[in-house]
PDB file of C-alpha atoms in Angstrom:
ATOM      1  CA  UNK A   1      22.893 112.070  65.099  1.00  0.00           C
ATOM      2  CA  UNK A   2      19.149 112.231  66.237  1.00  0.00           C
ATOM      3  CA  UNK A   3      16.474 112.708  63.862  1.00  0.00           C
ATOM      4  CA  UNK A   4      14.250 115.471  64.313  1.00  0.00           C
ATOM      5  CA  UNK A   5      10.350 115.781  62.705  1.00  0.00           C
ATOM      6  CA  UNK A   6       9.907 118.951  61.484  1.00  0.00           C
ATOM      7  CA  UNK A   7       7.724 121.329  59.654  1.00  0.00           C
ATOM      8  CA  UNK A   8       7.902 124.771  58.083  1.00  0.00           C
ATOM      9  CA  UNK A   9       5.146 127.048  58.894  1.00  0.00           C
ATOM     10  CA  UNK A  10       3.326 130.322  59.624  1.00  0.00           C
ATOM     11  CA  UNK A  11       2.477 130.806  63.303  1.00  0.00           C
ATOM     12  CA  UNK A  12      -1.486 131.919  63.827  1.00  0.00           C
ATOM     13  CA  UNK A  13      -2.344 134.723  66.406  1.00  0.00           C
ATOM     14  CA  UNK A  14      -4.105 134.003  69.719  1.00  0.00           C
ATOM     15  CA  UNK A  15      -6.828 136.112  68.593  1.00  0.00           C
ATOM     16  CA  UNK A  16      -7.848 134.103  65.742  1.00  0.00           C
ATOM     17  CA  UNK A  17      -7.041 130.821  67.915  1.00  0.00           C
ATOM     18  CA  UNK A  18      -9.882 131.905  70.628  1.00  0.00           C
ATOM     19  CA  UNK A  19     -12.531 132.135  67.326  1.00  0.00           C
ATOM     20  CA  UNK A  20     -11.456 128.871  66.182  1.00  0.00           C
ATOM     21  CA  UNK A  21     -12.060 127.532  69.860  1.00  0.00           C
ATOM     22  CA  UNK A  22     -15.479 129.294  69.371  1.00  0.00           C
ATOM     23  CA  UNK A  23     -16.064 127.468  65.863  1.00  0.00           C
ATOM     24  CA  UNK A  24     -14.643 123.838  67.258  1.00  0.00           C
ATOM     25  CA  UNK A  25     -17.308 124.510  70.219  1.00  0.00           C
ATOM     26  CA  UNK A  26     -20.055 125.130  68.038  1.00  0.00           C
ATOM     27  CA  UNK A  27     -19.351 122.134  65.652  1.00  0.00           C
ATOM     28  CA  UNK A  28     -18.697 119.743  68.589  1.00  0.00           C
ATOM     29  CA  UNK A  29     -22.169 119.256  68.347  1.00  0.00           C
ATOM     30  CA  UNK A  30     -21.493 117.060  65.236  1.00  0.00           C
ATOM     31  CA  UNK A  31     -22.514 112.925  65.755  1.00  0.00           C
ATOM     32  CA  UNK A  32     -19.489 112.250  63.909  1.00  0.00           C
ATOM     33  CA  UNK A  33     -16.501 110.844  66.508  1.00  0.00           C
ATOM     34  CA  UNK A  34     -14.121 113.682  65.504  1.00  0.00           C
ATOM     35  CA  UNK A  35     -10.301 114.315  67.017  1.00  0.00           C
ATOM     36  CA  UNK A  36      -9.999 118.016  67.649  1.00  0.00           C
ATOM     37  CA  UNK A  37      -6.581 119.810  67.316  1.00  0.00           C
ATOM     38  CA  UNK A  38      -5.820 121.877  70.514  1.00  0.00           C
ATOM     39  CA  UNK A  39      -5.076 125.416  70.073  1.00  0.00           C
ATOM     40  CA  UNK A  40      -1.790 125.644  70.743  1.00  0.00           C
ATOM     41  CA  UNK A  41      -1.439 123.309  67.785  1.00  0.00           C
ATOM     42  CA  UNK A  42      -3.058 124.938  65.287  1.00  0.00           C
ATOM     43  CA  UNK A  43      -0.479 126.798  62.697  1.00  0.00           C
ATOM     44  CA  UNK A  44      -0.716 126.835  59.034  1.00  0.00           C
ATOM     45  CA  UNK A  45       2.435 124.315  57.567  1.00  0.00           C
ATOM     46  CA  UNK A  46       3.512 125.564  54.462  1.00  0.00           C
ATOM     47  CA  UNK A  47       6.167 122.441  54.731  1.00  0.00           C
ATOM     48  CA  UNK A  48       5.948 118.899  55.902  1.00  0.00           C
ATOM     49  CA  UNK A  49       9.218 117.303  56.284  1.00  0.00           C
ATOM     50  CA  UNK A  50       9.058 114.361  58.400  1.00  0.00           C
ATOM     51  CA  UNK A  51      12.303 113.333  59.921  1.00  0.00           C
ATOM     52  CA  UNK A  52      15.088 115.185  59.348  1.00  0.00           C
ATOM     53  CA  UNK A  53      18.709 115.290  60.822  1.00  0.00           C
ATOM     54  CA  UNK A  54      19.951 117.970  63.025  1.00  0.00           C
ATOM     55  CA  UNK A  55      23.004 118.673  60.751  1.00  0.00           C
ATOM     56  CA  UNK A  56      20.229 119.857  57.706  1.00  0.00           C
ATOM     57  CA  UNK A  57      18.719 122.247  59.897  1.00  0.00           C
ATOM     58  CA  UNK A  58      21.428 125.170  58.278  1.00  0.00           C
ATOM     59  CA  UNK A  59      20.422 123.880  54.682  1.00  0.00           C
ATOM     60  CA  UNK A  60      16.558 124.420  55.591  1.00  0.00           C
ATOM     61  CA  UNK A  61      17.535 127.614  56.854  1.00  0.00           C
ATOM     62  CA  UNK A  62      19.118 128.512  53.739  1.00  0.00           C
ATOM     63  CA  UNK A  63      15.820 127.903  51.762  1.00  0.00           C
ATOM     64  CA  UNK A  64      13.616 129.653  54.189  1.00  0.00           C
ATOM     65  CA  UNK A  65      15.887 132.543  53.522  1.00  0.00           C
ATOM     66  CA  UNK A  66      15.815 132.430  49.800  1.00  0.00           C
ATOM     67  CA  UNK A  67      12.227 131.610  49.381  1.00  0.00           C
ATOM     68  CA  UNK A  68      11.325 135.254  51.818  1.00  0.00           C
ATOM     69  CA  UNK A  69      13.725 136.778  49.485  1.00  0.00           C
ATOM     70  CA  UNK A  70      11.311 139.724  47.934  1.00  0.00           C
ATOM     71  CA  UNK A  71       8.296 138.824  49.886  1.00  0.00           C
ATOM     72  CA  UNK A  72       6.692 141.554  52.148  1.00  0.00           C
ATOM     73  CA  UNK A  73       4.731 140.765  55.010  1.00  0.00           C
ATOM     74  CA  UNK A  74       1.132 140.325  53.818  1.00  0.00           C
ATOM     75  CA  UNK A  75      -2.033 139.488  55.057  1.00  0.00           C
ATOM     76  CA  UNK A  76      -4.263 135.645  54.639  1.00  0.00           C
ATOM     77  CA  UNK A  77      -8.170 135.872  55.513  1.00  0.00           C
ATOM     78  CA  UNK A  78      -9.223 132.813  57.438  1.00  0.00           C
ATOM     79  CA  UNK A  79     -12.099 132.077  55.156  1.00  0.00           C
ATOM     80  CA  UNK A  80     -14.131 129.613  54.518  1.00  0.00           C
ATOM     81  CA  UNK A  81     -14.851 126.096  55.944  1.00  0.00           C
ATOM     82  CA  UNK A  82     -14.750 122.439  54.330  1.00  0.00           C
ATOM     83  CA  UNK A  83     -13.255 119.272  54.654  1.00  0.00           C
ATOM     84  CA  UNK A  84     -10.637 116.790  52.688  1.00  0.00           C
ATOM     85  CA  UNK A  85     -10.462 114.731  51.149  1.00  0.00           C
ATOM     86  CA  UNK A  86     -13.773 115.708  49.911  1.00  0.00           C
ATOM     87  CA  UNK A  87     -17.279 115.642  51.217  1.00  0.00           C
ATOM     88  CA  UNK A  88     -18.140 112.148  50.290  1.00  0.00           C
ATOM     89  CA  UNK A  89     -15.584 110.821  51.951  1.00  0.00           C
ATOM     90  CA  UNK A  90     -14.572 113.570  54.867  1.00  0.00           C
ATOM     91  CA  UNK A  91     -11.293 113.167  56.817  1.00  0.00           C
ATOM     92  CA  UNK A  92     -10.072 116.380  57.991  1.00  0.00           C
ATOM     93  CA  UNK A  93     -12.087 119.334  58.452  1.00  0.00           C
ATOM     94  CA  UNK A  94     -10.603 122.955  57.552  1.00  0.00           C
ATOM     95  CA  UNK A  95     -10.836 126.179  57.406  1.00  0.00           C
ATOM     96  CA  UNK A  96      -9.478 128.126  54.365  1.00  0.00           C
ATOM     97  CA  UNK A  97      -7.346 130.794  53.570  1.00  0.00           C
ATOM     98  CA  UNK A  98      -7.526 133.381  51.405  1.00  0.00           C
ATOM     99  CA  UNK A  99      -4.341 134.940  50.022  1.00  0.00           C
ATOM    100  CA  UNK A 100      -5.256 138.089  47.661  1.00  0.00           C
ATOM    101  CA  UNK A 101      -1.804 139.106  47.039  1.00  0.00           C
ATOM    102  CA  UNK A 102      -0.558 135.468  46.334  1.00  0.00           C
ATOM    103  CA  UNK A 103       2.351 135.682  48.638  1.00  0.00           C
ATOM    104  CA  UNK A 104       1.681 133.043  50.824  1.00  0.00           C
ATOM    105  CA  UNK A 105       1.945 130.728  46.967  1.00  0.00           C
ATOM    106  CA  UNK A 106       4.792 132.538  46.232  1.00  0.00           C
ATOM    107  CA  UNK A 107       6.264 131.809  50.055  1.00  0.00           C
ATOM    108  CA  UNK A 108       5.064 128.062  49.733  1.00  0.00           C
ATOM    109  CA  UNK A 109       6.463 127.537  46.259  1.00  0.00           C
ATOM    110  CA  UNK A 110       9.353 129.315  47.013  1.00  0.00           C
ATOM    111  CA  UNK A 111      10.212 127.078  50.098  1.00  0.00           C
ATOM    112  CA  UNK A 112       9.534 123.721  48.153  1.00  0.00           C
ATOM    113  CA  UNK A 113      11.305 124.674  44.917  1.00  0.00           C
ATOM    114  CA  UNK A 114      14.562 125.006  47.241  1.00  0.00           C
ATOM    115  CA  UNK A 115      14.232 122.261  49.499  1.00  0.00           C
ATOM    116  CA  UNK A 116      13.612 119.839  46.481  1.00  0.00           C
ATOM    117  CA  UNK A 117      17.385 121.117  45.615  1.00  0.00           C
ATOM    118  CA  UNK A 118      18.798 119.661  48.733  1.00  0.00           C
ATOM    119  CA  UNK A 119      16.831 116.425  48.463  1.00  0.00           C
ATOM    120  CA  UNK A 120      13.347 117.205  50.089  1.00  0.00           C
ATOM    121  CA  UNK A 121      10.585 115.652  47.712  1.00  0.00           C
ATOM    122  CA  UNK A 122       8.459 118.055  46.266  1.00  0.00           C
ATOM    123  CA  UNK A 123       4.787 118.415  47.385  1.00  0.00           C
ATOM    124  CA  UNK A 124       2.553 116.009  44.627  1.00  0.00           C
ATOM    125  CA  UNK A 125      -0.953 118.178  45.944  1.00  0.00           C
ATOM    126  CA  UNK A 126      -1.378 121.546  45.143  1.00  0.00           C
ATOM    127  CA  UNK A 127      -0.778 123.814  48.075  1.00  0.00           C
ATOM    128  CA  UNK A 128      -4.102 124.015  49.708  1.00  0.00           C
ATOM    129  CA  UNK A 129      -3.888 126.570  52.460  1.00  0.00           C
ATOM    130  CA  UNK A 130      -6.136 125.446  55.559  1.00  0.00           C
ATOM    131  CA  UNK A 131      -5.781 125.340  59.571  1.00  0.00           C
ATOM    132  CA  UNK A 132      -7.020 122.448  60.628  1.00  0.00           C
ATOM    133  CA  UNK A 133      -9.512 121.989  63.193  1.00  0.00           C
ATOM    134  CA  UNK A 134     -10.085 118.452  63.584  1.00  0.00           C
ATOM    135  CA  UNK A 135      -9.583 114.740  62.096  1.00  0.00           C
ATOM    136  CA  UNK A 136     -12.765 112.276  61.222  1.00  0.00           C
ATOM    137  CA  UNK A 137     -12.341 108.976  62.967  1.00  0.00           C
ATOM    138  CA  UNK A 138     -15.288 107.540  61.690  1.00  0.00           C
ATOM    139  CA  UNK A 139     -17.844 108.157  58.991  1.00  0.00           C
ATOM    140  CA  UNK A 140     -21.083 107.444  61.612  1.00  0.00           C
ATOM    141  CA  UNK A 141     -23.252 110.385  61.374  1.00  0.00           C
ATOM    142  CA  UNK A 142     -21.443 111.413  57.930  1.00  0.00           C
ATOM    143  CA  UNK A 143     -24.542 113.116  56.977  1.00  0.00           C
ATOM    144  CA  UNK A 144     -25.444 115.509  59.526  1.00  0.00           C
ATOM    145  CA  UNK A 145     -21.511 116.147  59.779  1.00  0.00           C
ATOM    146  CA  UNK A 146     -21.698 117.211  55.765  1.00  0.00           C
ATOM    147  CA  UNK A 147     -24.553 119.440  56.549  1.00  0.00           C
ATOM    148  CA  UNK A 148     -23.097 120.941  59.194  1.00  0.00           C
ATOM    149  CA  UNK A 149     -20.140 121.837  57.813  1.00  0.00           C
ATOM    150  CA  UNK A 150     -21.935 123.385  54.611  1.00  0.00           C
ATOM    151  CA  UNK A 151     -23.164 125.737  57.564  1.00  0.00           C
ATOM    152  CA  UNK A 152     -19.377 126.687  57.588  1.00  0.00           C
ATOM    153  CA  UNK A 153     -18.345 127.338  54.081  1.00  0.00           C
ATOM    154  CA  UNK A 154     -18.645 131.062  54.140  1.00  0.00           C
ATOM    155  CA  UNK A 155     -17.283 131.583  58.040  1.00  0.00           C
ATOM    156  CA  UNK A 156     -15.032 134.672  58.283  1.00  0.00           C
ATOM    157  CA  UNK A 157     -12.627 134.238  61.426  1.00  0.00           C
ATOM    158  CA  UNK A 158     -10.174 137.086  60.737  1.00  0.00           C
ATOM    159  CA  UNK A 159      -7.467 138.177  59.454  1.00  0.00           C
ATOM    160  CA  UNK A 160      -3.353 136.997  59.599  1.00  0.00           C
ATOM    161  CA  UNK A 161      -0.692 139.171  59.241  1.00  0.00           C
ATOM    162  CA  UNK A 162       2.521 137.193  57.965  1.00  0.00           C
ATOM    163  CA  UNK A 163       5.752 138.602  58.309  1.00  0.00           C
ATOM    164  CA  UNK A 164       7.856 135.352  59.557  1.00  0.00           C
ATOM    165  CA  UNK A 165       7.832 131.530  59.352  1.00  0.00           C
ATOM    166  CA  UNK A 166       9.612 128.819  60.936  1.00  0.00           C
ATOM    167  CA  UNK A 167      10.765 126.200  60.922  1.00  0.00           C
ATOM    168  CA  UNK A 168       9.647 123.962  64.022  1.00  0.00           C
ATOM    169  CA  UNK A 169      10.342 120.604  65.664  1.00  0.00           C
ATOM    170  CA  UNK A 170       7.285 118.533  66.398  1.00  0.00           C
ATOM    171  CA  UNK A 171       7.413 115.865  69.235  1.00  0.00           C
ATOM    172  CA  UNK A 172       4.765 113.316  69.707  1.00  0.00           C
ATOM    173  CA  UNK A 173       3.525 112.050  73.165  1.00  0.00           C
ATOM    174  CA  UNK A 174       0.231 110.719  74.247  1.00  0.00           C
ATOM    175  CA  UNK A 175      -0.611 113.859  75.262  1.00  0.00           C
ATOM    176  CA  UNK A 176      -0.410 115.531  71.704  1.00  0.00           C
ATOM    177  CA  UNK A 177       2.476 117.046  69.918  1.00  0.00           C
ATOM    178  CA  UNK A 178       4.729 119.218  71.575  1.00  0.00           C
ATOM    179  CA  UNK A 179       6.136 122.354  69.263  1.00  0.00           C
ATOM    180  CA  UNK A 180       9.457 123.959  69.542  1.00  0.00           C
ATOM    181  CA  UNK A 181      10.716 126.575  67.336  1.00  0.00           C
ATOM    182  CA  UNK A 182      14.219 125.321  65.713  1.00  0.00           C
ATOM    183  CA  UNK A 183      14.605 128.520  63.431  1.00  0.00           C
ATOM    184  CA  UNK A 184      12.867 131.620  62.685  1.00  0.00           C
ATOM    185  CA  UNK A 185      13.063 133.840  59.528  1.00  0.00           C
ATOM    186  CA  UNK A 186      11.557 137.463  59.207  1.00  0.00           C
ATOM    187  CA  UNK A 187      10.235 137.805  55.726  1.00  0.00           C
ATOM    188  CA  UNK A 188      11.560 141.060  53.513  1.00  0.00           C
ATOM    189  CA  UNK A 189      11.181 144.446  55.328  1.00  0.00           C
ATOM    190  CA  UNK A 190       9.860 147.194  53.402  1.00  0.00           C
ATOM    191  CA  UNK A 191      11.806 150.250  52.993  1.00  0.00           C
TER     192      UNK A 191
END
């Protein structure tokens, strides 16, 4: 059996993709040798698994299923810009989501609680919900890189509308990761 590495996660609409592309531009001008992610890339993971085996893929489905179980599509606010670990000592750089109705916790909790069930270890951070927009490869120019992002940490870019996530294979080449959907679940439909 092959070995797949997979994620769970929600899918992000071109429309907010083209104002990310607008916000990567605009912070490009940062001295700091920083990795962008490409667009087609960017999603929101509500579940890293690493490798997994083809024959699990009905067991993830399962959870999927059980953690949308009473959850109507909702809406996240891309809100909000900052980096991780933390600003002394910036790695990735974010923008944040803001989830009034909790759903997207109750989603992400939901998903984790299940797969730790069937052998998945549960996530040690607190769910953090971010999209991220590039990786730090070096802390030269740190400084106008923290300032700049402090620009950032009010930045509206829109609004998501969640009513699916999936569950998706990631391939890695030189060129960047490759994403194909391996399942899809539509979250409760409101009658």
């Amino acid at each position: 059996m092959q070995s797949i590495r997979a994620f769970i996660s929600i899918e992000i609409p071109q429309e907010i993709k083209e104002k990310i592309s607008l916000i990567q531009e605009q912070l490009r001008v940062i001295e700091t040798p920083i990795s962008w992610v490409r667009l087609d890339s960017i999603h929101l993971t509500l579940k890293f698994l690493g490798n997994i085996m083809e024959e699990q893929i009905p067991d993830i489905k399962k959870c999927m299923d059980t953690a949308v179980n009473g959850i109507f599509p909702f809406n996240v606010n891309v809100k909000g810009g900052g980096v991780f670990p933390n600003l002394n000592y910036p790695r990735v750089i974010w923008l944040g989501l803001e989830d009034r109705t909790a759903s997207l916790f109750k989603l992400q909790k939901g998903i984790d609680s299940c797969l730790e069930k069937i052998g998945f270890e549960p996530e040690e951070r607190g769910f953090t919900p971010h999209l991220t927009l590039g990786r730090v490869k070096s802390l030269k120019g740190k400084n106008h890189l923290i300032r700049t992002i402090h620009i950032y940490k009010d930045i509206e870019a829109g609004e998501i509308f969640v009513d699916r996530i999936k569950l998706m294979r990631s391939q890695l080449n030189p060129a960047g990761a490759i994403y194909t959907v391996l399942e899809e679940v539509r979250l409760t439909e409101e009658n």
